[in-house]
Coordinates of C-alpha atoms and ligand atoms in Angstrom, one line a residue:
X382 CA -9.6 -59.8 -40.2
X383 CA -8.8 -63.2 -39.2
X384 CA -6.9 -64.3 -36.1
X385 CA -3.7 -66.5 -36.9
X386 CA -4.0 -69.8 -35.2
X387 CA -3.8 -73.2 -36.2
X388 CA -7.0 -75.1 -37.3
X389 CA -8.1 -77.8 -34.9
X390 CA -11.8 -78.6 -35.3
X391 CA -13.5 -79.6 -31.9
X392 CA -14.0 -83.1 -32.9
X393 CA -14.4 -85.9 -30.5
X394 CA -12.3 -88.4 -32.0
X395 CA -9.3 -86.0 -30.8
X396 CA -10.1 -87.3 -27.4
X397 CA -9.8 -90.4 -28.1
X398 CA -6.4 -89.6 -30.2
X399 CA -5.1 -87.9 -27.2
X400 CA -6.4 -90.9 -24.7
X401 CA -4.5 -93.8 -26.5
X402 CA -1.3 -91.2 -27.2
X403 CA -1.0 -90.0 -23.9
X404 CA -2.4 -92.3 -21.1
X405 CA -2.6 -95.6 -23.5
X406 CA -1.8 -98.1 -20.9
X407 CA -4.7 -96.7 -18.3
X408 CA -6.8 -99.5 -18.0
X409 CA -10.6 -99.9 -19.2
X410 CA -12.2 -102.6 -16.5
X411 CA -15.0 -104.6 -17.1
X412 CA -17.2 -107.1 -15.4
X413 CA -19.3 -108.4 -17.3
X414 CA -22.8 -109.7 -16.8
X415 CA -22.1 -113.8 -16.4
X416 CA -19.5 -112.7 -13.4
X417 CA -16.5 -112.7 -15.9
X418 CA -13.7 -110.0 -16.0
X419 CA -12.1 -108.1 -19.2
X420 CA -9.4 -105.5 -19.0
X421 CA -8.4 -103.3 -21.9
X422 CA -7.0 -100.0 -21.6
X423 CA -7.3 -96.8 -23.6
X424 CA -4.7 -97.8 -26.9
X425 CA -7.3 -100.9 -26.9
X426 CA -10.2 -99.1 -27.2
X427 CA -9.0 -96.7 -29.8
X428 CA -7.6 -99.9 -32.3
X429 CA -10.6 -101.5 -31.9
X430 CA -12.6 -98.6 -32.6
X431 CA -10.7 -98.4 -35.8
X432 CA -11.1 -101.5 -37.2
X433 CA -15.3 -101.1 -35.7
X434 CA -15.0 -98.2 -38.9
X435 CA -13.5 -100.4 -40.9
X436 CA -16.3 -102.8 -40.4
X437 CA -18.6 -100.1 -40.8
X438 CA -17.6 -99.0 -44.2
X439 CA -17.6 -102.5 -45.0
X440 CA -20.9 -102.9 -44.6
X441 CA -21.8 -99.6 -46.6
X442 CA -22.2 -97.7 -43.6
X443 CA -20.9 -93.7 -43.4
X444 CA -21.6 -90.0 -42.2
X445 CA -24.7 -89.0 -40.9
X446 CA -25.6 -92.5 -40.8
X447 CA -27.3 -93.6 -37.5
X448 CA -25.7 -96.4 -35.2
X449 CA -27.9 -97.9 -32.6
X450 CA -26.6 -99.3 -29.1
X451 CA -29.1 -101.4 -26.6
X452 CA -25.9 -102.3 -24.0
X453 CA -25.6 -101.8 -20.5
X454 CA -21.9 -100.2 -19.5
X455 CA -18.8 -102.4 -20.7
X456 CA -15.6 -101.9 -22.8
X457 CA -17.0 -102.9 -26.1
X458 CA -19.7 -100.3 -25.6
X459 CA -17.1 -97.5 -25.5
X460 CA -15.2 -99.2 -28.7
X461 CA -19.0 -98.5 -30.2
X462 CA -19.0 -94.9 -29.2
X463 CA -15.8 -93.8 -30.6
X464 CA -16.0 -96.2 -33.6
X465 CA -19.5 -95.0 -34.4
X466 CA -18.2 -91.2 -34.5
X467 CA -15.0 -91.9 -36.3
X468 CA -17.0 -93.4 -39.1
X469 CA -19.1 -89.9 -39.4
X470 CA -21.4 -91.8 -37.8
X471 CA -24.2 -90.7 -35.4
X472 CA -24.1 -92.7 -31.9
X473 CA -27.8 -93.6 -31.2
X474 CA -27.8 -94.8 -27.4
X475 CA -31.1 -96.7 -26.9
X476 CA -32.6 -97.2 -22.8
X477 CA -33.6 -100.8 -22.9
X478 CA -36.2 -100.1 -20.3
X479 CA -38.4 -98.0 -22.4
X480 CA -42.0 -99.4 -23.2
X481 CA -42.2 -101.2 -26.6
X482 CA -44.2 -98.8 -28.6
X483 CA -41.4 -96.1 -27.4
X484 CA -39.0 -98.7 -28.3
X485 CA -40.6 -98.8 -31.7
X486 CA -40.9 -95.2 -32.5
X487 CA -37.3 -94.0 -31.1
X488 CA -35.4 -96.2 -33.6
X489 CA -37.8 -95.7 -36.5
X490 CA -37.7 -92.1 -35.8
X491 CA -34.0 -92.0 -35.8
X492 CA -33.6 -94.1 -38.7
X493 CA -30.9 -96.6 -37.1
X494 CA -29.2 -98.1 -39.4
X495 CA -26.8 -100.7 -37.2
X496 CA -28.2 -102.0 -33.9
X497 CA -25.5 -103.5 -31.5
X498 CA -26.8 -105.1 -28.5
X499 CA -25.9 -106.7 -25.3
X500 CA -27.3 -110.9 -25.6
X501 CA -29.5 -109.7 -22.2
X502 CA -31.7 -107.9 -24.4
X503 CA -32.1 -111.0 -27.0
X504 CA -35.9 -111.4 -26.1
X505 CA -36.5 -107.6 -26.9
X506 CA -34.9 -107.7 -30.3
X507 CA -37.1 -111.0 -31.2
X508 CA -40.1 -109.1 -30.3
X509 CA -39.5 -105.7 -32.1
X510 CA -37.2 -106.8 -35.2
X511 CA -40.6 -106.8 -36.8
X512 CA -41.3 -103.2 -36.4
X513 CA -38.3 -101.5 -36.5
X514 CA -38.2 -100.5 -40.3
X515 CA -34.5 -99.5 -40.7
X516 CA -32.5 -101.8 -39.3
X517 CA -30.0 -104.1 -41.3
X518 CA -27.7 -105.0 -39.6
X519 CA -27.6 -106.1 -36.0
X520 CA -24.2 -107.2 -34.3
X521 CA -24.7 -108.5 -30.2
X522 CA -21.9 -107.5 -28.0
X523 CA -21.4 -110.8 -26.7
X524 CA -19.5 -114.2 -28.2
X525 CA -21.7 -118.0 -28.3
X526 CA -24.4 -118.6 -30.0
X527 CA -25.2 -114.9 -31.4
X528 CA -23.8 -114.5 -35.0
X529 CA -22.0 -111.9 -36.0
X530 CA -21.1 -111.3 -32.7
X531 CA -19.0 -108.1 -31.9
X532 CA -15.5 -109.3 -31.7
X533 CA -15.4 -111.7 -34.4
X534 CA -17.1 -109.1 -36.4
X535 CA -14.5 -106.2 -35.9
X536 CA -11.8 -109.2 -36.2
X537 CA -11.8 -109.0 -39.7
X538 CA -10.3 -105.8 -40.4
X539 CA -7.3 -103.7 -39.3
X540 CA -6.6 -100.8 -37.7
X541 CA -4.7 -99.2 -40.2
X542 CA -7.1 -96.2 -41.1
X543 CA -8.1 -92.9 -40.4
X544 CA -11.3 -91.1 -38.5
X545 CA -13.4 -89.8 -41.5
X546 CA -13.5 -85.9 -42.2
X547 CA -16.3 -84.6 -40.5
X548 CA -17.1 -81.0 -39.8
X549 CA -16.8 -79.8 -36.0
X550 CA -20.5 -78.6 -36.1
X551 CA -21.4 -82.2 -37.6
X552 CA -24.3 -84.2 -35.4
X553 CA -22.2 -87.4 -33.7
X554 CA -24.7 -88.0 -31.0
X555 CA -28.4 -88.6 -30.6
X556 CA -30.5 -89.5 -27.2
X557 CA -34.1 -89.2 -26.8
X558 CA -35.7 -87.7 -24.3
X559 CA -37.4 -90.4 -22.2
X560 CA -40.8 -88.1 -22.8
X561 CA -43.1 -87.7 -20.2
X562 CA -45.7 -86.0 -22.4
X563 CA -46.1 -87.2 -25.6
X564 CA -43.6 -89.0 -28.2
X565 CA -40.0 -89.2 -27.1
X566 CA -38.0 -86.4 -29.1
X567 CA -34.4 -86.4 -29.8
X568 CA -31.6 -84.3 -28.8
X569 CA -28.7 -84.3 -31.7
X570 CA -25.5 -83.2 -29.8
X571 CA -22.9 -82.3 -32.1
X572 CA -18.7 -82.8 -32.3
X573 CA -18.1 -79.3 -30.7
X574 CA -21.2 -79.5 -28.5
X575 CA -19.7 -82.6 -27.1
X576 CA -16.1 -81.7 -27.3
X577 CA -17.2 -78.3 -25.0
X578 CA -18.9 -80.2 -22.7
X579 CA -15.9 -82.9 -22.2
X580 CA -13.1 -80.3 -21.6
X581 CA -15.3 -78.2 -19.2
X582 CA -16.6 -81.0 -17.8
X583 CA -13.5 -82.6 -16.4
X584 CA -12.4 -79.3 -14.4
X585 CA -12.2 -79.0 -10.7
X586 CA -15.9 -77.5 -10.3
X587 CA -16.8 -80.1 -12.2
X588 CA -16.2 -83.4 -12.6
X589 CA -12.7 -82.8 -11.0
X590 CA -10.8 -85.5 -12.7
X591 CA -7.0 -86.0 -13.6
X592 CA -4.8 -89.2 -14.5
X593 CA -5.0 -90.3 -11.5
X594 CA -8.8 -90.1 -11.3
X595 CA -10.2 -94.1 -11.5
X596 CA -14.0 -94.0 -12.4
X597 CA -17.1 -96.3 -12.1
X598 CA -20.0 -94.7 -13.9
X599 CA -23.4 -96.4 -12.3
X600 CA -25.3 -94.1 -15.1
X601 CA -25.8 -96.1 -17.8
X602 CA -24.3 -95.3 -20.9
X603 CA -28.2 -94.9 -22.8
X604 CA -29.1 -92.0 -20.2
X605 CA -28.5 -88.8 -20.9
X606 CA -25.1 -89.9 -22.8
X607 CA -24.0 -91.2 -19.4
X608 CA -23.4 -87.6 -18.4
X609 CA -20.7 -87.4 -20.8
X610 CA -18.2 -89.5 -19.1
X611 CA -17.4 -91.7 -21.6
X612 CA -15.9 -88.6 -23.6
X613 CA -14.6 -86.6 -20.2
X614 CA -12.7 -89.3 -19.3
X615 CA -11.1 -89.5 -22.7
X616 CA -9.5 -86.0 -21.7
X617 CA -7.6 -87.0 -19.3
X618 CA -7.1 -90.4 -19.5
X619 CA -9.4 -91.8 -16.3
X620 CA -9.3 -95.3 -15.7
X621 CA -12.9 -96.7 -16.2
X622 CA -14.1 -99.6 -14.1
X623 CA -17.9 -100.8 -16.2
X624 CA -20.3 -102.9 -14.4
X625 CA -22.2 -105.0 -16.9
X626 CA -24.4 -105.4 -13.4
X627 CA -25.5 -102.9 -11.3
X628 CA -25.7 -105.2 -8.2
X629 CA -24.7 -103.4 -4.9
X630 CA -22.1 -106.1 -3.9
X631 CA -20.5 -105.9 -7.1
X632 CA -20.7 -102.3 -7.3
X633 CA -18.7 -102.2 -3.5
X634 CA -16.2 -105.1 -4.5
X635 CA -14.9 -103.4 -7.8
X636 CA -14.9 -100.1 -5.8
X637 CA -12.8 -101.0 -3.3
X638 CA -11.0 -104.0 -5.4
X639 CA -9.9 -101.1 -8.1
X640 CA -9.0 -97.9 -6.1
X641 CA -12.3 -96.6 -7.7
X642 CA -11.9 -92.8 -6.5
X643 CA -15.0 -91.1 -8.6
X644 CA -18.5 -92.5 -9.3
X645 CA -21.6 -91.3 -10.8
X646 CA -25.1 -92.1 -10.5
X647 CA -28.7 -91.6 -9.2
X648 CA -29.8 -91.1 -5.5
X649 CA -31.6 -94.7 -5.7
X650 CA -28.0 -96.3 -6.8
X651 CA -26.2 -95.0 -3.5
X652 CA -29.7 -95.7 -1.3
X653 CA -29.1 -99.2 -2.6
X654 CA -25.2 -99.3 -2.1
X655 CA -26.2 -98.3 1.9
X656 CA -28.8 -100.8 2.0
X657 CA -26.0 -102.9 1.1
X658 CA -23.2 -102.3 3.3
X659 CA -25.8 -101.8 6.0
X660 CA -27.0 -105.4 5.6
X661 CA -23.8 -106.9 5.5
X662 CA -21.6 -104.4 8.0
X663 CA -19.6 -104.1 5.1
X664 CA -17.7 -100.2 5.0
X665 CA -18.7 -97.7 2.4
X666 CA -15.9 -97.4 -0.3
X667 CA -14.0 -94.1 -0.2
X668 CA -14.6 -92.4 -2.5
X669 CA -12.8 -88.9 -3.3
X670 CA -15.7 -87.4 -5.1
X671 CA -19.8 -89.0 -5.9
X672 CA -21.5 -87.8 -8.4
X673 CA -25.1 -87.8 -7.9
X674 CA -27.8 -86.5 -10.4
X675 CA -31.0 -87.3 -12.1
X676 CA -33.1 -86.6 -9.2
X677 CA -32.8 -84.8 -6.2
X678 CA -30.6 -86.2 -3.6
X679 CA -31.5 -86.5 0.0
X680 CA -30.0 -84.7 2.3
X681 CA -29.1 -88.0 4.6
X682 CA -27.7 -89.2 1.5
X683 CA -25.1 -86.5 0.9
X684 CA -24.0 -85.9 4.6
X685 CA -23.5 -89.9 5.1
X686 CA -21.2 -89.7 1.6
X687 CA -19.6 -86.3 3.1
X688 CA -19.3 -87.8 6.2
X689 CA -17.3 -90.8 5.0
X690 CA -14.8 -88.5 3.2
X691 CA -16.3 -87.6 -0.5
X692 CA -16.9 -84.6 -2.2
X693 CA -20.7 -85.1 -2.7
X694 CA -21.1 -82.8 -6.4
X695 CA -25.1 -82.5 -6.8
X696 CA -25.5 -82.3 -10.2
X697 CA -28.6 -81.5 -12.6
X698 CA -28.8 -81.6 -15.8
X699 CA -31.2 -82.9 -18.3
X700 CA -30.6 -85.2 -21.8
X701 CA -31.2 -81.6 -23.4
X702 CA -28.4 -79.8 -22.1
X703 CA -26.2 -82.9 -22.9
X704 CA -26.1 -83.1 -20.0
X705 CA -24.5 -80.8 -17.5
X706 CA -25.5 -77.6 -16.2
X707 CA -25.3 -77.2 -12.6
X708 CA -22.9 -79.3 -10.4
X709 CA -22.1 -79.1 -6.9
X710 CA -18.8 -77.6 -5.9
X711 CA -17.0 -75.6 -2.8
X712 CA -18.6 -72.3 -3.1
X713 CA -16.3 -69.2 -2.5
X714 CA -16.7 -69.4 1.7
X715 CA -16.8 -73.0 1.7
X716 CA -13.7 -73.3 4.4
X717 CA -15.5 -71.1 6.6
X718 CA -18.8 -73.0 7.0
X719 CA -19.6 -75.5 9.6
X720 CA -20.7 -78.8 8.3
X721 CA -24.2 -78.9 8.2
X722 CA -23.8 -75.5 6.0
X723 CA -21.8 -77.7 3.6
X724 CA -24.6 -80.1 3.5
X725 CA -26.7 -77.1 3.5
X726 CA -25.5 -76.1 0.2
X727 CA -24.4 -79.2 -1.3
X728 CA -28.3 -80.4 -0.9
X729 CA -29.2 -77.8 -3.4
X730 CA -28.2 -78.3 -7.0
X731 CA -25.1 -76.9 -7.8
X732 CA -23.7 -74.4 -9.9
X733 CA -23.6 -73.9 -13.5
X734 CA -20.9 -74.6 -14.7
X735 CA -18.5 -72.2 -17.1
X736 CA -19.8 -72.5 -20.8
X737 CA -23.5 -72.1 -19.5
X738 CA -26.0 -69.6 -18.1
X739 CA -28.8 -70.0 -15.9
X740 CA -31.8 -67.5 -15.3
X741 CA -35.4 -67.9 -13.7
X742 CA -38.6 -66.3 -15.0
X743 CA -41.7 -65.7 -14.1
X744 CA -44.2 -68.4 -13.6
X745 CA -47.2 -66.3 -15.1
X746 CA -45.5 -64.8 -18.1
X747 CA -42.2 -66.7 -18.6
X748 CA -40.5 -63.7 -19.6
X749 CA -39.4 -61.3 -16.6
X750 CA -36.1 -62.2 -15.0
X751 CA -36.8 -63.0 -11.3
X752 CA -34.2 -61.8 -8.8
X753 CA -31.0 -64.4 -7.8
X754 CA -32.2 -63.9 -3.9
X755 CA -32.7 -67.9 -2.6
X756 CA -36.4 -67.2 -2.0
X757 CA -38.1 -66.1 -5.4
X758 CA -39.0 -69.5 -7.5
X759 CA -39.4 -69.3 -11.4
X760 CA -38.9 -71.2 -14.3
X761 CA -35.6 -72.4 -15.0
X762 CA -34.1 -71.0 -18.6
X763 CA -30.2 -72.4 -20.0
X764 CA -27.8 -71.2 -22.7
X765 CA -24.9 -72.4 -23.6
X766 CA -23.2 -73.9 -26.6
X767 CA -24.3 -77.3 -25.4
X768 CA -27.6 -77.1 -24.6
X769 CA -30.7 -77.9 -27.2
X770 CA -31.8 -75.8 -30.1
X771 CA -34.0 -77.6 -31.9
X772 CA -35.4 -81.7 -31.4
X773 CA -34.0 -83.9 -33.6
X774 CA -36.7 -83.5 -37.2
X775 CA -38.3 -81.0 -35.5
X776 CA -39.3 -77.6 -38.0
X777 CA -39.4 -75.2 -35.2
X778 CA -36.7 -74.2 -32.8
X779 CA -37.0 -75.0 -29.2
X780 CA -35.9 -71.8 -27.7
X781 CA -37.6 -68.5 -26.4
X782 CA -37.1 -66.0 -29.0
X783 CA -34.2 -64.2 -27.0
X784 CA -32.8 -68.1 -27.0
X785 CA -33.2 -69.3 -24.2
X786 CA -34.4 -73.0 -23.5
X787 CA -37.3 -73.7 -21.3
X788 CA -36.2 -76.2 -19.0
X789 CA -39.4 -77.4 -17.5
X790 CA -38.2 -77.3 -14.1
X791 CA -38.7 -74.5 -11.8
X792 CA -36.0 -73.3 -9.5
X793 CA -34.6 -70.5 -7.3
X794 CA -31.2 -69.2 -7.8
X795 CA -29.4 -67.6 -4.5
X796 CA -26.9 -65.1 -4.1
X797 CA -23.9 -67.3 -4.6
X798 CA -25.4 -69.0 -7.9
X799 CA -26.7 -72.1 -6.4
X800 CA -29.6 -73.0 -8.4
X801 CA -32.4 -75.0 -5.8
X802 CA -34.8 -77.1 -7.8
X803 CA -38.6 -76.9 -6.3
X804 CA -40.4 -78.6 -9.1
X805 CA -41.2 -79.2 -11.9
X806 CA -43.6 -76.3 -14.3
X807 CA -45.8 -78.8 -15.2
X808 CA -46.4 -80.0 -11.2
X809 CA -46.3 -77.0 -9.6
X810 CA -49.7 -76.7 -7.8
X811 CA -51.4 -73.1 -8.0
X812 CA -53.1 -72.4 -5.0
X813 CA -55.1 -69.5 -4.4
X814 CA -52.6 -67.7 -6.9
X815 CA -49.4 -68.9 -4.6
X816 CA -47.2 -71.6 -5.8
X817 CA -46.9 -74.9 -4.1
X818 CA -43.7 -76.7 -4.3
X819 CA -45.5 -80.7 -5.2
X820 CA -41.4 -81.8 -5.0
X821 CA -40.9 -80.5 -1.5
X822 CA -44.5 -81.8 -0.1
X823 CA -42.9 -85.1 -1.6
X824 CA -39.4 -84.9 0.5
X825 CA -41.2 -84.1 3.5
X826 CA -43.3 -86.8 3.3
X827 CA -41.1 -89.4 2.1
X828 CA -39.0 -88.5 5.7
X829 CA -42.0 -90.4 7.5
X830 CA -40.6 -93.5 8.8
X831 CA -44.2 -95.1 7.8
X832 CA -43.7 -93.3 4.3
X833 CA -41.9 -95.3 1.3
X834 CA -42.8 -93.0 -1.5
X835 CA -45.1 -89.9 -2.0
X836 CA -46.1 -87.6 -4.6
X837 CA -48.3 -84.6 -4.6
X838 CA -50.3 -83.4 -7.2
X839 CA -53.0 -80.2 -7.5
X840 CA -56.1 -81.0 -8.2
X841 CA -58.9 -78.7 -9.3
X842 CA -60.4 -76.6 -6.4
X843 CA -63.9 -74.3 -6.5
X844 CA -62.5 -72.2 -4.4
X845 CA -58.9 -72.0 -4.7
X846 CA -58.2 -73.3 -7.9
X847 CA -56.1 -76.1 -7.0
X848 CA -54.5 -78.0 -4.1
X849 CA -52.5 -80.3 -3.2
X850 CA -53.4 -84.4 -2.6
X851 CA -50.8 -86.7 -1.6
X852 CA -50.7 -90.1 -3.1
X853 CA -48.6 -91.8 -0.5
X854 CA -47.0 -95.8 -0.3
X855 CA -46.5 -97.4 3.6
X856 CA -43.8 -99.3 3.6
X857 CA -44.4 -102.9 4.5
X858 CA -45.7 -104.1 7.8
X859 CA -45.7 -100.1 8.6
X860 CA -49.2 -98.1 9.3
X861 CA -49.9 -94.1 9.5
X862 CA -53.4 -92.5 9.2
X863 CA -53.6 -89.7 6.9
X864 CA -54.7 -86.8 9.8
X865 CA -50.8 -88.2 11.3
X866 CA -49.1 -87.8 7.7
X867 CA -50.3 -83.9 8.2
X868 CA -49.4 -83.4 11.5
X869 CA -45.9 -84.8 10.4
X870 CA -45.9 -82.7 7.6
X871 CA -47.1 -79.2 9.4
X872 CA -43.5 -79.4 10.9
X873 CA -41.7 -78.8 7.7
X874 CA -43.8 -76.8 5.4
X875 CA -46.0 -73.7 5.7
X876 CA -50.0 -74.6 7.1
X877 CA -51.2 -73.7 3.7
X878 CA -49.4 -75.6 2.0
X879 CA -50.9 -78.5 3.6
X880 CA -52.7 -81.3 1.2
X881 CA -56.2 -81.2 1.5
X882 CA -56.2 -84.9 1.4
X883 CA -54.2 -87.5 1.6
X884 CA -54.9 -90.9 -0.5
X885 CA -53.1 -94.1 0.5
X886 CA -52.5 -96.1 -2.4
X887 CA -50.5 -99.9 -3.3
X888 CA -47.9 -98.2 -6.0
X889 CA -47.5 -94.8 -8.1
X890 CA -46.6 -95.1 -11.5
X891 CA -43.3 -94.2 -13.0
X892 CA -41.7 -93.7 -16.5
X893 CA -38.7 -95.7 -18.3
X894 CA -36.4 -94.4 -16.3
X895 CA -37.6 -94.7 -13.1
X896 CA -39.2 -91.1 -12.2
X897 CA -42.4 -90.4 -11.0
X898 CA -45.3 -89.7 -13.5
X899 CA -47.6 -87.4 -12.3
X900 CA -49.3 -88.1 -16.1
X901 CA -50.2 -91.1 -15.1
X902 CA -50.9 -90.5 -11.4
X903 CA -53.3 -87.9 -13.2
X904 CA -54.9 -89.8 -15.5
X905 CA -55.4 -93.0 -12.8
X906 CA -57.8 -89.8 -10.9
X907 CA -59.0 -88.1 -13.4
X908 CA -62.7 -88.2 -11.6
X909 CA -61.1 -87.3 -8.4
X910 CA -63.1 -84.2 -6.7
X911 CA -62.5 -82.0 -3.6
X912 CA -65.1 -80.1 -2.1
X913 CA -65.1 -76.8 -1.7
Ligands
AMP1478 P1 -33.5 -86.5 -18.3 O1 -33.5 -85.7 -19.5 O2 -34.2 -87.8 -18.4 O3 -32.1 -86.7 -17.7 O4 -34.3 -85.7 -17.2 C1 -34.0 -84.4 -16.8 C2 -34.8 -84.0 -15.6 O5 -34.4 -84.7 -14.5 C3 -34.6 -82.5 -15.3 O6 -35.3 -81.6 -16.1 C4 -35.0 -82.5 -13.8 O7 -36.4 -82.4 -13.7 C5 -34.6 -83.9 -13.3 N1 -33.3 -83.7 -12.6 C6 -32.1 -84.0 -13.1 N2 -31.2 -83.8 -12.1 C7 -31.8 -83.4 -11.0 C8 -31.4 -83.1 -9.6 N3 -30.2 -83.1 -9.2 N4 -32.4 -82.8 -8.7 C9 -33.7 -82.8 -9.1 N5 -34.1 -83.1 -10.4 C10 -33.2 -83.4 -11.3

């Protein structure tokens, strides 16, 4: 037997539908990257997204076809994401700061079809128009000199025309991993995938957002489908304020200029928006809530935020799991606990959040369950309706067999379900058969006032199979010998956990989006010894 409701597929172009019917006058902000200012609102976005599929069609365009963005965060990007779906399309957002031969592969691996691009990123189509087989047609964002460009290309047609008929478990979204290891791989979220992760991601333990909520997303819209805001927001009608720019002085002005009251983005975004107001005496924007994800977040970083008012929601997540799975929020005690136990809590990763589940396993065998008890770290598993089964072409699925996902990252899950990241499975040193946090060796280090960045890998041992060296940058005009970096460091973690060595060195080498690579860091000392 059947139950006896209404159909209503989980399509994403209903958010939009319900954006421009029920908050259609909320306001869609945008400074753009030569200083000028744009505002829309949500009844805008969805007319021009309509005539963007009338375009399409135009141009032979359909479902399944994909639809490539290279754009930094602005209104006309956001026309793209909900024109690109409602044409059956698949949205294919590109990170302009990948390398060129990942540049290359991602789009002939996804097959673009239509490239839209901001006229920043000019000199990188010149250079890879040549090896990007797929591509026919490619539209720039911005008006001048670029032919067609955006506006006057949508221009043409009307709004007078419907989403096409897609199928709830239809693809609509593709982002590739930015692949540490490897050949980037893609991640093909679906309508309901997306449409699940929108409505539970605008809840209080969440992303907390209702009309009222005004938004400035600092992630861009190419990472990790800008955490789903652009389709959150839709829900409930947010008012987004974009930043072509992601300059610190503009970041504060439109902050405080637009009541911004939410804002997302990496730790190095807020370090830089302290830096900022530091230099120039300048108060931090209020903020109601500040969303921080990507990497781990300081601690300083998080009380300074609390401290000035805002609900600090740590969130991880990966482009995998689309990407929320853990976020921050007031556990069940929260009004009881002093303030350092907020920060306490709140410097760990979160919670999941409803729709997905979190387990650690064993480091050895990657199978037994490991208890929830805030000591015993494992690796990190997720399930949930948006979270990865298979990469994009792939043959084989990338679950456990009891369908899991392997995460990659490993973790320790307390009593209260806060999940605590320690590192990563691939980083993890094994010393002696013990595990060796390389993250934490790296937070302690990094809270040397000498120390501008660290990073710890293990490296082969005769007698203990590996330990940790620490590859460590002084900031400028600051010294520190390496016995003084251990001393400083014997304060905050266990003796043996100690790096054998420490290695002062000019940079350490980071992937496209801006994370350490212990790859390369590996491969720059491959011939690096330590005696027994
Ligand atoms: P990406 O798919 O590029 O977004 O990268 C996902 C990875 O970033 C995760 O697997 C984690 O290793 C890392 N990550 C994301 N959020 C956090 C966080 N809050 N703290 C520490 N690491 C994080």
């Amino acid at each position: 037997m059947l139950g006896a409701m209404q159909d209503w597929d989980l399509k994403v172009t209903h958010l939009i539908d319900h954006a421009a019917r029920e908050h259609g006058t909320r306001e869609i902000v945008t400074y753009w990257a030569d200083g000028s200012e744009t505002r829309t609102n949500w009844a805008g976005i969805r007319r021009d997204a309509l005539k963007m599929t009338q375009a399409l069609r135009a141009a032979g365009i359909g479902k399944g076809d994909r639809i490539a963005t290279l754009a930094m965060n602005h209104s006309r990007h956001l026309v793209t994401w909900y024109g690109a779906v409602g044409v059956g399309g698949i949205l294919h957002t590109i990170n302009p700061r990948l390398f060129e031969d990942q540049l290359e592969y991602i789009a002939n691996h996804a097959e673009d079809r239509v490239l839209l691009y901001d006229a920043a990123f000019q000199p990188i189509i010149d250079k890879m128009k040549p090896h990007w087989n797929t591509i026919e047609h490619y539209i720039c964002f911005d008006s001048g000199d670029h032919s067609p460009s955006f506006e006057d290309w949508i221009a043409a047609y009307d709004d007078d025309t419907e989403w096409a008929e897609v199928d709830e478990r239809d693809p609509c979204m593709l982002c590739y991993t930015s692949g540490t290891t490897g050949n980037p791989k893609g991640v093909l979220y679906e309508h309901r995938s997306t449409m699940l992760h929108a409505v539970l991601g605008i809840q209080p333990a969440s992303f907390d957002f209702d009309a009222r909520s005004v938004m400035l997303p600092v992630v861009p819209m190419f990472h990790a489908a800008s955490w789903g805001l652009p389709w959150a927001g839709a829900a409930t009608g947010v008012k987004f304020v974009y930043s072509a720019v992601n300059e610190p002085t503009v970041l504060c002005e439109l902050m405080k200029r637009e009541g911004v009251t939410h804002s997302a983005g990496v730790p190095t975004v807020w370090l830089s928006i302290f830096q900022h107001c530091d230099a120039t005496g300048e108060p931090l924007p209020k903020l109601q809530q500040a969303i921080i994800g990507g990497s781990a977040a300081p601690r300083f970083m998080i009380e300074r935020l609390m401290k000035n008012g805002a609900r600090v929601a740590h969130a991880w997540g990966m482009t995998e799991t689309s990407p929320i799975g853990t976020v921050g929020a007031p556990t069940h005690n929260w009004d009881e606990l002093s303030f350092d136990e907020q920060v306490d809590i709140v410097t760990r990763q979160g919670q999941p959040i409803f729709g997905v589940e979190l387990r650690t396993v064993d480091l050895d065998d990657f199978t037994r369950e490991l208890p929830r008890d805030g000591k015993t770290s494992g690796a990190l598993q997720i399930r949930g309706p948006w979270v990865i089964k298979r990469y994009f072409k792939a043959e084989e699925d990338a679950t456990t067999p009891d369908g899991w996902f392997d995460t990659g990252d490993v973790g320790v899950i307390w009593p209260n379900g806060t999940l605590q990241l320690t590192d990563r499975t691939k980083d993890v040193i094994k010393s002696g058969g013990e595990w060796i946090s390389s993250v934490e060796l790296e937070n302690a280090a990094v809270g040397h006032p000498a120390i501008a960045e660290a990073a710890a890998i293990g490296m082969p041992h005769p007698k203990w199979d590996e330990r940790p060296v620490l590859f460590v940058v002084k900031k400028e005009g600051q010294d520190v010998s390496a016995s003084e970096v251990k001393d400083y460091l014997s304060d905050h973690v266990a003796k043996w956990w100690l790096p054998d060595a420490v290695e002062f060195v000019d940079d350490i080498p980071h992937t496209a989006t801006g994370k350490i690579s212990k790859k390369d860091l590996r491969a720059r000392f491959a011939d690096y010894t330590l005696e027994a």
